[in-house]
Coordinates of N, CA and C in Angstrom, one line a residue:
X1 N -57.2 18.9 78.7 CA -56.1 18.7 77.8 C -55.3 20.0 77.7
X2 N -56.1 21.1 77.6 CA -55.1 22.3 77.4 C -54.7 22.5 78.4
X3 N -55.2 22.9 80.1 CA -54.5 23.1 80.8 C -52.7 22.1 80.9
X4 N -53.3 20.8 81.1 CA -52.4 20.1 81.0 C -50.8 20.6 79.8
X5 N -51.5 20.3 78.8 CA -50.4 20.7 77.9 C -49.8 22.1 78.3
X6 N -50.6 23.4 78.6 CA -49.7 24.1 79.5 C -48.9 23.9 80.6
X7 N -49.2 23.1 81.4 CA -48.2 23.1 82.6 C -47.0 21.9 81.7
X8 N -47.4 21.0 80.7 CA -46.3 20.4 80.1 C -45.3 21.2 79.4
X9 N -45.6 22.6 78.5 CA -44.9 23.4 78.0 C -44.0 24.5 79.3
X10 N -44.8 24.5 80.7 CA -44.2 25.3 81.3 C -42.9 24.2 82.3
X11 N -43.3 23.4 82.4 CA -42.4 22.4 83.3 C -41.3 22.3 82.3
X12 N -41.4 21.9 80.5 CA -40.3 21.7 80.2 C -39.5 22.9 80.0
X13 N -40.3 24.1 79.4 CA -39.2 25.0 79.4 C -38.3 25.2 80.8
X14 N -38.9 25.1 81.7 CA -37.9 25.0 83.1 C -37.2 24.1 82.9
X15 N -37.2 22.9 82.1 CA -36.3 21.9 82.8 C -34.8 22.2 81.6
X16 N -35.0 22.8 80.9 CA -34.1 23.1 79.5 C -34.2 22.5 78.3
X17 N -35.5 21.9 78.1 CA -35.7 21.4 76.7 C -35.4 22.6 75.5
X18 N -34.9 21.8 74.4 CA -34.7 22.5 73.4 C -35.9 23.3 72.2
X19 N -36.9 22.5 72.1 CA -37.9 22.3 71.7 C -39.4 21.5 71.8
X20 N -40.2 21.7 71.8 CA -41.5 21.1 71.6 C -42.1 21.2 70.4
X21 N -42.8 19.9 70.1 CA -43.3 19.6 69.3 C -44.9 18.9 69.1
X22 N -45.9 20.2 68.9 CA -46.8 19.1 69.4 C -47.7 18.5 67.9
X23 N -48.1 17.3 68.6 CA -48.4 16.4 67.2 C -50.3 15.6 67.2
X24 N -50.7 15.8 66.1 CA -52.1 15.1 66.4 C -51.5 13.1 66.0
X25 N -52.3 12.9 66.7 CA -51.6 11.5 66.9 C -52.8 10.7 66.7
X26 N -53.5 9.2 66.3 CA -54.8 8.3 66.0 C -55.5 9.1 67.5
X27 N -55.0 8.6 68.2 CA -55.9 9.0 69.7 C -56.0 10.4 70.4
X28 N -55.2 10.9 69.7 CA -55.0 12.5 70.4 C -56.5 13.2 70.6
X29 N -56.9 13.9 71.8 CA -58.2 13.9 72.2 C -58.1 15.9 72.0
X30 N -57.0 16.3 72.2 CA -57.3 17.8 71.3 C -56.9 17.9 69.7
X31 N -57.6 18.1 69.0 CA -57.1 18.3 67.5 C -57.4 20.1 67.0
X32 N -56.4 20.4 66.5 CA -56.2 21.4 65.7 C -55.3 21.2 64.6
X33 N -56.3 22.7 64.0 CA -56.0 23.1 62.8 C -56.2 24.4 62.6
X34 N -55.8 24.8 61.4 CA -55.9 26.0 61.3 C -55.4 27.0 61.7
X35 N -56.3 28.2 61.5 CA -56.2 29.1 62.8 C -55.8 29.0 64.4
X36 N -56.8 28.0 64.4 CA -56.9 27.8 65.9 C -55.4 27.1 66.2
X37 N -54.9 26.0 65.5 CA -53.5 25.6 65.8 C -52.6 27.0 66.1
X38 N -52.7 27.9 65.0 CA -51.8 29.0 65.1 C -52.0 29.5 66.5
X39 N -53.1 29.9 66.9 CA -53.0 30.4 67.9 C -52.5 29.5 69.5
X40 N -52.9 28.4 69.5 CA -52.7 27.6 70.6 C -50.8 27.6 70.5
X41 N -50.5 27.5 69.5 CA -48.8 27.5 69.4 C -48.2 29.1 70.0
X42 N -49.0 30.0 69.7 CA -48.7 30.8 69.9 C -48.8 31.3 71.4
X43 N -50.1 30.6 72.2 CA -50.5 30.5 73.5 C -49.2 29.7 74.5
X44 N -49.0 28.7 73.7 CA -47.9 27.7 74.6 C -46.6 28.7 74.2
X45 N -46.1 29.4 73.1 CA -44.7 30.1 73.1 C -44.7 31.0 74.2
X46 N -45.8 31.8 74.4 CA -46.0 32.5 75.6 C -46.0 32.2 77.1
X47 N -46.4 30.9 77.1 CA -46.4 29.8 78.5 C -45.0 29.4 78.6
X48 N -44.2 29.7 77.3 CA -42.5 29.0 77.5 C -41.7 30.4 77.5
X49 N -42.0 31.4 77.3 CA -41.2 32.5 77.5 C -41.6 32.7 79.4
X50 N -42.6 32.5 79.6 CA -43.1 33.1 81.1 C -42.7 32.1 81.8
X51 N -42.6 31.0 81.7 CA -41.9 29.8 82.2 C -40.2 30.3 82.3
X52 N -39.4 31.1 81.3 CA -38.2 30.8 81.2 C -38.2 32.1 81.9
X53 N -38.5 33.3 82.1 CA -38.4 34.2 82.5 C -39.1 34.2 84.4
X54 N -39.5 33.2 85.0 CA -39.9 32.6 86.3 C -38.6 32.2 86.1
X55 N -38.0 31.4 85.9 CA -36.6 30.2 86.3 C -35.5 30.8 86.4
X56 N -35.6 31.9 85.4 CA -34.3 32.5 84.9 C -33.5 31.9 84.2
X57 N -34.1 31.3 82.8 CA -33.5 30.7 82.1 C -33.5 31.3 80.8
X58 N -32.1 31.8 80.1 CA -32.0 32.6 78.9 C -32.9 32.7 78.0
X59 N -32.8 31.3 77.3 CA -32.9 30.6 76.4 C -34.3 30.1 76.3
X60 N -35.2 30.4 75.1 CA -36.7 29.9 75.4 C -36.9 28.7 74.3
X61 N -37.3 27.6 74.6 CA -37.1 26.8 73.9 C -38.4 26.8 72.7
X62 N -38.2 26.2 71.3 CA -39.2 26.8 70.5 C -40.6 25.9 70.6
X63 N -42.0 26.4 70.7 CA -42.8 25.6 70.8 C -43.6 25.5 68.8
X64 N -43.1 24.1 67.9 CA -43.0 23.9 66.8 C -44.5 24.3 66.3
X65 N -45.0 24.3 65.4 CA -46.0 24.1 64.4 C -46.8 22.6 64.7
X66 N -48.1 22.4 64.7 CA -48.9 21.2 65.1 C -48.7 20.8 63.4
X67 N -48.2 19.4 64.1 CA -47.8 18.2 62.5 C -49.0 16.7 63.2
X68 N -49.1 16.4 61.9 CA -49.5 14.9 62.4 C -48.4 14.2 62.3
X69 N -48.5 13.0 63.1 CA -47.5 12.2 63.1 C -46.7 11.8 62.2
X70 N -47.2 11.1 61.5 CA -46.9 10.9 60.4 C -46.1 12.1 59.4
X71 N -46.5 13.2 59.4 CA -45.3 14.2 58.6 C -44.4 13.9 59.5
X72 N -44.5 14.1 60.5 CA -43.3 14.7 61.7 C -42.3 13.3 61.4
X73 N -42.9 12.5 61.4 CA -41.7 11.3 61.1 C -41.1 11.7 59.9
X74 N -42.1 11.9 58.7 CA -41.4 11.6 57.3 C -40.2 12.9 57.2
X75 N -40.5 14.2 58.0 CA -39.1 15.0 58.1 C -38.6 14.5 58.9
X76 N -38.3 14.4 60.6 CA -37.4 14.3 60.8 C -36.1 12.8 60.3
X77 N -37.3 12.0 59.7 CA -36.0 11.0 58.4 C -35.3 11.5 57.3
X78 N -36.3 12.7 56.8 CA -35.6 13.4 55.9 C -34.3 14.2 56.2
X79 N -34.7 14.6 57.6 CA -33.7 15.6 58.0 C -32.1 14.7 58.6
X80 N -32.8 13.3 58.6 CA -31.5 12.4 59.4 C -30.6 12.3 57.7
X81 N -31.5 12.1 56.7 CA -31.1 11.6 55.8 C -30.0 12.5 54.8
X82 N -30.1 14.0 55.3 CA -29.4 15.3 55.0 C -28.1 15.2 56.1
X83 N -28.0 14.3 57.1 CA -26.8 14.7 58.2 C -26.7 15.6 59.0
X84 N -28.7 15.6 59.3 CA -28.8 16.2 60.6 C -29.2 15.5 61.6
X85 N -28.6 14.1 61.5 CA -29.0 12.9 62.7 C -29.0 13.1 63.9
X86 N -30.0 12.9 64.6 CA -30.6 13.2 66.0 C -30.8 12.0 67.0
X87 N -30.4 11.9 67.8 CA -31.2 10.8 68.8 C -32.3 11.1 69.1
X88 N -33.2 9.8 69.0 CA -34.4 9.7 69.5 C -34.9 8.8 70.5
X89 N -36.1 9.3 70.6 CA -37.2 8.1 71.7 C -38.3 8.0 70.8
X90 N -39.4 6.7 71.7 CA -40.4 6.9 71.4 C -41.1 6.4 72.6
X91 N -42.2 7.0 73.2 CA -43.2 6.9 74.6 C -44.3 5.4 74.5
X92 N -44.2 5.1 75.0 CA -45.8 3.8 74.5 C -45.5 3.2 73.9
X93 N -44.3 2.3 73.3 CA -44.4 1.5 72.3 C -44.7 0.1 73.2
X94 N -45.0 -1.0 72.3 CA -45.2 -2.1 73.1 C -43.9 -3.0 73.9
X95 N -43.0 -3.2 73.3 CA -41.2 -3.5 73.3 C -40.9 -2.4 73.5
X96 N -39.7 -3.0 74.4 CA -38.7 -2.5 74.7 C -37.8 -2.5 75.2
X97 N -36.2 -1.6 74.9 CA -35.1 -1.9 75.6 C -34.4 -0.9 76.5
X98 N -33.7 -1.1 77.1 CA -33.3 0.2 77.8 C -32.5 1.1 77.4
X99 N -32.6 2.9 77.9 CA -31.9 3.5 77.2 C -30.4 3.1 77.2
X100 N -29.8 3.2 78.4 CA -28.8 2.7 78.2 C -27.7 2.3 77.4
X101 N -28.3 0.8 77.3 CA -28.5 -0.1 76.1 C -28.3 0.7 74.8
X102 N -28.9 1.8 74.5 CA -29.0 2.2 73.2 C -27.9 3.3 73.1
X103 N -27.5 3.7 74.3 CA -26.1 4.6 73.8 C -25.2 4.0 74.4
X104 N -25.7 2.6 74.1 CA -24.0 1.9 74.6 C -24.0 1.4 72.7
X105 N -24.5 0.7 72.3 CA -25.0 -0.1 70.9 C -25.4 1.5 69.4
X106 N -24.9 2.7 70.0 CA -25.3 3.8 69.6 C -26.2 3.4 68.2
X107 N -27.6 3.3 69.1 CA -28.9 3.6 67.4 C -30.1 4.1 68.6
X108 N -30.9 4.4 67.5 CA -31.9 5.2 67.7 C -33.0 4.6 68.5
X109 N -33.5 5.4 69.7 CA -34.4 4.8 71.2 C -35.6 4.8 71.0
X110 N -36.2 4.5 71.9 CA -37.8 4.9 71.9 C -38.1 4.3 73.4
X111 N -38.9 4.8 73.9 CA -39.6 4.4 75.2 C -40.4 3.7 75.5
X112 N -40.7 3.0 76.5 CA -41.9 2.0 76.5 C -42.8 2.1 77.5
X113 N -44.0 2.3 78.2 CA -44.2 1.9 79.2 C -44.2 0.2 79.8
X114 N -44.4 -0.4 79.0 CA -44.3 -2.2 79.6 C -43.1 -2.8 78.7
X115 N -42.0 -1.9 79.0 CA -40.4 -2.0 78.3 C -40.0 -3.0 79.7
X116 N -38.7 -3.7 79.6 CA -38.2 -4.2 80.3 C -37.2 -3.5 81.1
X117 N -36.7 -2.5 80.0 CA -35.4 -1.6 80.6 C -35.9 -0.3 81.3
X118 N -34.9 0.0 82.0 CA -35.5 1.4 82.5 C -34.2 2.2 82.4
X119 N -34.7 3.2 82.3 CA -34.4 4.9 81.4 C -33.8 5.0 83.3
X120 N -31.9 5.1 82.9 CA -31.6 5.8 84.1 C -31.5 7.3 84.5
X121 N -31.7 7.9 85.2 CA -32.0 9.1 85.4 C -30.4 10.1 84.7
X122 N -29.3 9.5 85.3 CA -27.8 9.8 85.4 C -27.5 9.7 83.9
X123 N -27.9 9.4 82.6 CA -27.3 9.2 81.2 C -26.6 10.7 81.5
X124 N -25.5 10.0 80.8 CA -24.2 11.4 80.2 C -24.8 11.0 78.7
X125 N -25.5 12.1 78.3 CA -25.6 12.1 76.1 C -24.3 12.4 75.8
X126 N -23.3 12.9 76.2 CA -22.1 12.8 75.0 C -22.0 14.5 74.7
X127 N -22.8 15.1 75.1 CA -22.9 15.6 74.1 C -24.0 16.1 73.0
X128 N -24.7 15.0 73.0 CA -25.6 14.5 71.5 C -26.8 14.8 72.3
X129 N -27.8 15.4 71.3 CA -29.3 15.7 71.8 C -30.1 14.2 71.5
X130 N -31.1 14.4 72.4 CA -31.8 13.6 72.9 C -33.5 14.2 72.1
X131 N -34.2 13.4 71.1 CA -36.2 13.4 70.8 C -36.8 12.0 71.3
X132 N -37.7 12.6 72.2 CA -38.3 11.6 72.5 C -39.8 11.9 72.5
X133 N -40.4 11.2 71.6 CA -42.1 11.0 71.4 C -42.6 10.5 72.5
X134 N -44.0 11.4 72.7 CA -44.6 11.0 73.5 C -45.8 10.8 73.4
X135 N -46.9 9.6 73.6 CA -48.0 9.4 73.3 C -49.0 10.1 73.5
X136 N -50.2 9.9 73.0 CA -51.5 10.8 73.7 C -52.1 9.9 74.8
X137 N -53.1 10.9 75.3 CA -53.7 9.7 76.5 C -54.0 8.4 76.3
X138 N -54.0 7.7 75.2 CA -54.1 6.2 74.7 C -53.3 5.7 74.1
X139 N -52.2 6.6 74.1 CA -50.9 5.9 74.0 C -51.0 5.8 72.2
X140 N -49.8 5.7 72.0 CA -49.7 5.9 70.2 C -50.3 4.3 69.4
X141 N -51.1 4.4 68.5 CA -51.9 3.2 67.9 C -51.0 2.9 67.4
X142 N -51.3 1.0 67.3 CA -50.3 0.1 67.0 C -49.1 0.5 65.5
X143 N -50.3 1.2 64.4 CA -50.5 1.5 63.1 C -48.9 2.7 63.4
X144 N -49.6 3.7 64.7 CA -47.7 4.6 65.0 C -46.7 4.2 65.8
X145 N -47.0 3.2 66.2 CA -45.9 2.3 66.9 C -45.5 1.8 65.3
X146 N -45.9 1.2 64.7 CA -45.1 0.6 63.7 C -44.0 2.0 62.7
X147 N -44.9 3.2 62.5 CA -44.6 3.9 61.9 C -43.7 4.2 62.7
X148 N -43.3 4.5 63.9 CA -41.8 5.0 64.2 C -40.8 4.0 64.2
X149 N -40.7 2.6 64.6 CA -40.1 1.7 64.4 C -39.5 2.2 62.9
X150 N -40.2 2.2 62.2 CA -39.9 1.5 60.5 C -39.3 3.0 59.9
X151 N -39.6 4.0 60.6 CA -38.8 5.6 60.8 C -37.3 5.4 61.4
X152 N -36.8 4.0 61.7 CA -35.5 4.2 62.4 C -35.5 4.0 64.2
X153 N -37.0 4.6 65.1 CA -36.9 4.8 66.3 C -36.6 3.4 66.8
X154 N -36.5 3.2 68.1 CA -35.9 1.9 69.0 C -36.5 1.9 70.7
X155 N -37.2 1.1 70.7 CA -38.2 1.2 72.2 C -37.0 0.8 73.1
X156 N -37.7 2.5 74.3 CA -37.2 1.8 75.4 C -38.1 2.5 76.7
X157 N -37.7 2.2 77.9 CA -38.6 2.2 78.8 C -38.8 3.4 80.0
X158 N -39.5 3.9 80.0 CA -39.3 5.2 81.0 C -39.4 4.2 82.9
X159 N -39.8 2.6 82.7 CA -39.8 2.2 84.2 C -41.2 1.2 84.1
X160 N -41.7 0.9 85.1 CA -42.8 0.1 85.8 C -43.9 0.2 85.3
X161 N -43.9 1.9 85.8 CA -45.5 2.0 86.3 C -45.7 3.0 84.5
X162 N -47.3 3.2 84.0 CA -47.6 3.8 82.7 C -48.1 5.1 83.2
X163 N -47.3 5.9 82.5 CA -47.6 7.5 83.3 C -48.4 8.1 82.3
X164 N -48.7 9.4 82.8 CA -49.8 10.1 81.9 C -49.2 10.8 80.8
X165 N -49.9 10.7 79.9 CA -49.5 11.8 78.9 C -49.0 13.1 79.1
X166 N -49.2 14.0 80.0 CA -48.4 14.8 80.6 C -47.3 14.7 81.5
X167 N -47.0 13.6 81.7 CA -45.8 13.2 82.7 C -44.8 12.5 82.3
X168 N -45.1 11.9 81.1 CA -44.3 11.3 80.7 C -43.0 11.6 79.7
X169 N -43.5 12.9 79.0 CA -42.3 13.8 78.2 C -41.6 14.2 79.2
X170 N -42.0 15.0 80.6 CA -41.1 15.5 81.5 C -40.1 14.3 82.2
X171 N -40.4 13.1 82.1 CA -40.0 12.4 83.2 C -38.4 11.4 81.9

């Protein structure tokens, strides 16, 4: 799991994500706290500066504070609820629709792997930034599928096939 999550913090900082956020989730098979969270954040900020400075990319994107899921929802609703509304995803939900679809109908996304729609590569955002959750290797329990739903989020589908927990934020 750590390796992984490094090469996930070093692929996104290359790709130009704005931030990461990593979250303990019902199934998440690394858990921290504490100390030890502080440091692993501070492991991956350093995996995202050496990442940006390989690419040649200014801008280092921030790697957040480990939240459970559940906080992470109850702010970033708070924070929509202040009129700092953000588009979102969600990874693993059971339903779903395509992104598309959701910035044509403009409300809030989520991802699916056994979604109907698929996430076209080509989206123009507008402009507008793009969060998208992503599950742990067992995918987010029914209990946080409901809890992003009922947070506002909206399933849709990254495609076909169910990719790994490391491949699926990049993709």
């Amino acid at each position: 799991a750590n390796d992984r999550m490094d090469a996930l913090v070093e692929k996104a900082s290359e790709l130009g994500v704005h931030a990461i956020q990593p979250l303990i989730c019902e199934r998440s098979v690394l858990r921290l706290d504490g100390e030890r969270a502080v440091k692993k954040v501070a492991h991956w900020q350093a995996v995202a500066v050496s990442a940006c400075e390989q690419s040649g990319r200014a801008v280092v994107p921030e790697v957040r504070s480990v939240q459970t899921l559940q906080n992470w929802l109850r702010d970033t609703a708070e924070g929509d609820a202040k009129g700092a509304a953000r588009h979102k995803g969600v990874l693993s939900l059971r339903e779903a629709v395509s992104l598309r679809s959701w910035l044509c109908n403009k409300v809030d996304a989520a991802a699916s792997p056994r979604g109907t729609g698929r996430v076209d590569a080509a989206i123009d955002d507008g402009g507008q930034g793009f969060m998208f959750l992503s599950g742990p290797e067992g995918g987010l329990s029914p209990a946080e599928e409901q809890a992003a739903l009922d947070a506002g989020w909206t399933a849709v589908t990254l495609g076909a096939r169910v990719l790994r927990a490391d491949t699926a934020p990049l993709a």
